[in-house]
Amino acid sequence: PRVRQPRLTSKPQNLEPKNGKDPVEVTCRIKPPDNVDEDHCICAFDLHTVKLIPPATSFAFRNGCGKEQYYKFQHVFNPEATQKQVFDQVAKPLVADLLQGKNGLLFAYGVTGSGKTYTMEGTPDNSGIIQRTLDAIFNTIQDYQAQRCVFMPDHMNGFDIQTEAEAAQERKAFQAQSNVCKTPRTPRQRTVDTPVLDIPMRIPDGSKIDDLNEDNVYAVFVTHIEIYQNYIYDLLDEASGNGQSHR
C-alpha cells in the first residue's frame, strides 16, 4: 500500500545508555495491520528502530508540522516475525539464565488489541512464549528433576527442603487427595448433542538449553493468578474456591 510521506523528518538519535547496558530490555513486535489497504503508520526502520509516520488524515500532517519519529529498542520484530523467532530472541536467553540460577521476568505490555495474548499464548498449532518456555524447561531438566515434595514452596517466594521421609509422607497425602478428586460422579443424561470442535493438536517446541550444570537438581512450581478489579485470584488453588480472593 502507498504511504504518504510527511513534509518534515527527523533522523533517529543514538539512545544507547551511557554504561552500555539497560536495566530492562524492551522489545517491540509490530502487529500486522487488520486492513492491508490502509496507510501504515508504523514500520520497522531497522532491527533496533521503529519509525512512526503521521497518517495523511492527521491534523499534524494537514498543517505541515507532522514529521517522522524514531524510537529505539533492543530489538524490533516486523509483522512477518514468527512465534518461534520471537521466543528464540526474547525468552530463550531468559530460560537459559533461569536454569543457571538467575531470576528472570518477562511480560507483555500494550494497548487492547495489540497482540499481547497471541504473543504470550498463541494458538494450539502455533504456541506462544508461555508454552514454548515450559517446553524448553522440561526438555532440558527431564533428567535432573528432584523427586516430588523434596522441595516445597514456602509461599514467601522461596522453598523448603524436606527429608526423604517427609517427602514420602507428603507424596502419600497428595496421592490420597488425588484419589478423592477422581471419585466418579453420577453422569447426567445429555439432552442436546454438542458438536465436537475441530481443535488442532498443540505442537510442542523442541528447544533445549545446552551446557546445563549436571550437579543441579530442579523442581518446578507454577502459579497462575488473575488480577481483576483490585483483587488477586489464584486460578490453580482448588481449596480457595471460585469466590475467594485477596486484595
Short mmCIF file of C-alpha atoms in Angstrom, two decimals, residues 9-169:
data_model
loop_
_atom_site.label_atom_id
_atom_site.label_comp_id
_atom_site.label_asym_id
_atom_site.label_seq_id
_atom_site.Cartn_x
_atom_site.Cartn_y
_atom_site.Cartn_z
CA THR A 9 11.58 14.37 9.06
CA SER A 10 13.88 13.83 12.00
CA LYS A 11 16.73 11.34 11.96
CA PRO A 12 16.91 8.60 14.59
CA GLN A 13 19.00 9.54 17.58
CA ASN A 14 21.51 7.40 19.40
CA LEU A 15 19.70 6.46 22.59
CA GLU A 16 22.20 3.91 23.89
CA PRO A 17 22.68 4.07 27.69
CA LYS A 18 25.91 5.53 28.99
CA ASN A 19 27.00 2.36 30.79
CA GLY A 20 26.27 0.21 27.73
CA LYS A 21 23.51 -1.82 29.38
CA ASP A 22 19.85 -1.19 30.14
CA PRO A 23 18.34 -2.41 33.44
CA VAL A 24 15.30 -3.60 31.45
CA GLU A 25 15.41 -4.78 27.86
CA VAL A 26 12.45 -3.63 25.76
CA THR A 27 11.49 -5.44 22.57
CA CYS A 28 8.87 -4.20 20.11
CA ARG A 29 6.75 -6.51 17.96
CA ILE A 30 4.73 -4.84 15.22
CA LYS A 31 1.29 -6.35 14.70
CA PRO A 32 0.18 -6.93 11.11
CA PRO A 33 -2.47 -4.40 10.00
CA ASP A 34 -6.08 -5.50 10.09
CA ASN A 35 -6.67 -3.85 6.71
CA VAL A 36 -3.77 -4.12 4.27
CA ASP A 37 -5.22 -1.30 2.16
CA GLU A 38 -4.83 1.28 4.93
CA ASP A 39 -1.80 3.53 5.25
CA HIS A 40 0.87 2.07 7.51
CA CYS A 41 1.69 4.48 10.33
CA ILE A 42 4.39 2.30 11.90
CA CYS A 43 7.15 0.20 10.41
CA ALA A 44 10.49 -1.31 11.33
CA PHE A 45 13.25 1.09 10.27
CA ASP A 46 15.92 -1.49 11.17
CA LEU A 47 16.44 -4.27 13.73
CA HIS A 48 16.51 -1.76 16.60
CA THR A 49 14.39 1.19 15.44
CA VAL A 50 10.69 1.80 14.86
CA LYS A 51 9.55 4.59 12.53
CA LEU A 52 6.22 6.31 13.13
CA ILE A 53 4.63 8.09 10.17
CA PRO A 54 1.75 10.53 10.77
CA PRO A 55 -1.23 9.47 8.65
CA ALA A 56 -2.38 11.80 5.91
CA THR A 57 -5.67 12.30 7.76
CA SER A 58 -3.99 13.57 10.93
CA PHE A 59 -4.17 17.22 11.98
CA ALA A 60 -0.38 17.48 12.20
CA PHE A 61 0.09 16.25 8.63
CA ARG A 62 -2.52 18.59 7.16
CA ASN A 63 -0.89 21.58 8.86
CA GLY A 64 2.57 20.69 7.63
CA CYS A 65 4.06 20.15 11.10
CA GLY A 66 3.92 16.38 11.13
CA LYS A 67 7.24 14.58 10.99
CA GLU A 68 8.58 11.07 11.16
CA GLN A 69 9.58 9.92 14.61
CA TYR A 70 12.02 7.18 15.52
CA TYR A 71 12.17 5.07 18.69
CA LYS A 72 14.98 2.75 19.69
CA PHE A 73 14.54 -0.73 21.20
CA GLN A 74 16.80 -3.66 21.94
CA HIS A 75 15.11 -5.46 19.08
CA VAL A 76 12.24 -4.80 16.68
CA PHE A 77 10.21 -7.60 15.09
CA ASN A 78 8.47 -6.80 11.83
CA PRO A 79 4.89 -8.03 11.20
CA GLU A 80 6.19 -11.15 9.43
CA ALA A 81 8.10 -12.41 12.52
CA THR A 82 7.07 -15.89 13.65
CA GLN A 83 6.26 -17.08 17.16
CA LYS A 84 9.43 -19.20 17.10
CA GLN A 85 11.60 -16.22 16.18
CA VAL A 86 10.12 -14.13 18.98
CA PHE A 87 10.66 -16.91 21.53
CA ASP A 88 14.26 -17.59 20.48
CA GLN A 89 15.19 -13.91 20.62
CA VAL A 90 13.27 -12.79 23.70
CA ALA A 91 12.52 -15.71 26.02
CA LYS A 92 15.09 -18.42 25.39
CA PRO A 93 18.03 -16.43 26.84
CA LEU A 94 15.96 -15.84 30.00
CA VAL A 95 15.25 -19.57 30.26
CA ALA A 96 18.98 -20.31 29.95
CA ASP A 97 19.75 -17.82 32.74
CA LEU A 98 16.93 -19.23 34.87
CA LEU A 99 18.35 -22.76 34.68
CA GLN A 100 21.72 -21.34 35.76
CA GLY A 101 20.17 -19.92 38.94
CA LYS A 102 19.36 -16.37 37.85
CA ASN A 103 16.00 -14.67 38.23
CA GLY A 104 14.04 -13.73 35.14
CA LEU A 105 10.97 -11.65 34.35
CA LEU A 106 9.15 -11.27 31.04
CA PHE A 107 5.82 -9.57 30.46
CA ALA A 108 3.84 -8.19 27.54
CA TYR A 109 2.70 -4.57 27.57
CA GLY A 110 0.45 -2.79 25.11
CA VAL A 111 -2.99 -1.39 24.42
CA THR A 112 -6.05 -3.58 23.97
CA GLY A 113 -5.91 -5.45 20.68
CA SER A 114 -2.16 -5.02 20.19
CA GLY A 115 -1.47 -8.77 20.16
CA LYS A 116 -0.30 -9.45 23.74
CA THR A 117 -2.38 -12.60 24.19
CA TYR A 118 -1.30 -14.03 20.86
CA THR A 119 2.38 -13.39 21.59
CA MET A 120 2.22 -14.93 25.06
CA GLU A 121 -0.25 -17.80 24.46
CA GLY A 122 -0.51 -18.22 20.70
CA THR A 123 -2.71 -20.97 19.27
CA PRO A 124 -2.67 -24.77 19.71
CA ASP A 125 -0.73 -25.27 16.50
CA ASN A 126 1.46 -22.17 16.91
CA SER A 127 2.30 -21.78 20.59
CA GLY A 128 3.27 -18.53 22.26
CA ILE A 129 6.04 -17.66 24.68
CA ILE A 130 4.48 -19.31 27.75
CA GLN A 131 4.04 -22.76 26.22
CA ARG A 132 7.41 -22.67 24.46
CA THR A 133 9.11 -21.63 27.71
CA LEU A 134 7.63 -24.60 29.58
CA ASP A 135 8.60 -26.93 26.72
CA ALA A 136 12.20 -25.67 26.79
CA ILE A 137 12.43 -26.02 30.58
CA PHE A 138 11.16 -29.59 30.72
CA ASN A 139 13.09 -30.62 27.61
CA THR A 140 16.23 -29.52 29.43
CA ILE A 141 15.68 -30.71 33.00
CA GLN A 142 13.95 -34.04 32.30
CA ASP A 143 16.97 -35.98 33.62
CA TYR A 144 17.66 -33.62 36.53
CA GLN A 145 14.30 -33.28 38.28
CA ALA A 146 14.08 -33.83 42.02
CA GLN A 147 11.53 -36.25 43.40
CA ARG A 148 8.19 -34.75 44.18
CA CYS A 149 7.84 -32.99 47.56
CA VAL A 150 11.58 -32.84 48.29
CA PHE A 151 11.38 -29.11 47.55
CA MET A 152 8.23 -27.39 48.78
CA PRO A 153 7.27 -23.72 48.27
CA ASP A 154 7.11 -21.68 51.48
CA HIS A 155 4.58 -19.21 49.96
CA MET A 156 7.08 -16.38 50.53
CA ASN A 157 8.88 -16.59 47.17
CA GLY A 158 11.17 -19.30 48.48
CA PHE A 159 11.18 -23.03 49.20
CA ASP A 160 11.90 -25.55 51.96
CA ILE A 161 13.94 -28.75 51.60
CA GLN A 162 12.41 -31.83 53.21
CA THR A 163 13.94 -35.15 54.16
CA GLU A 164 13.11 -38.22 52.08
CA ALA A 165 10.80 -39.46 54.85
CA GLU A 166 8.91 -36.16 54.95
CA ALA A 167 8.73 -36.10 51.14
CA ALA A 168 7.34 -39.64 51.06
CA GLN A 169 4.66 -38.70 53.57
#
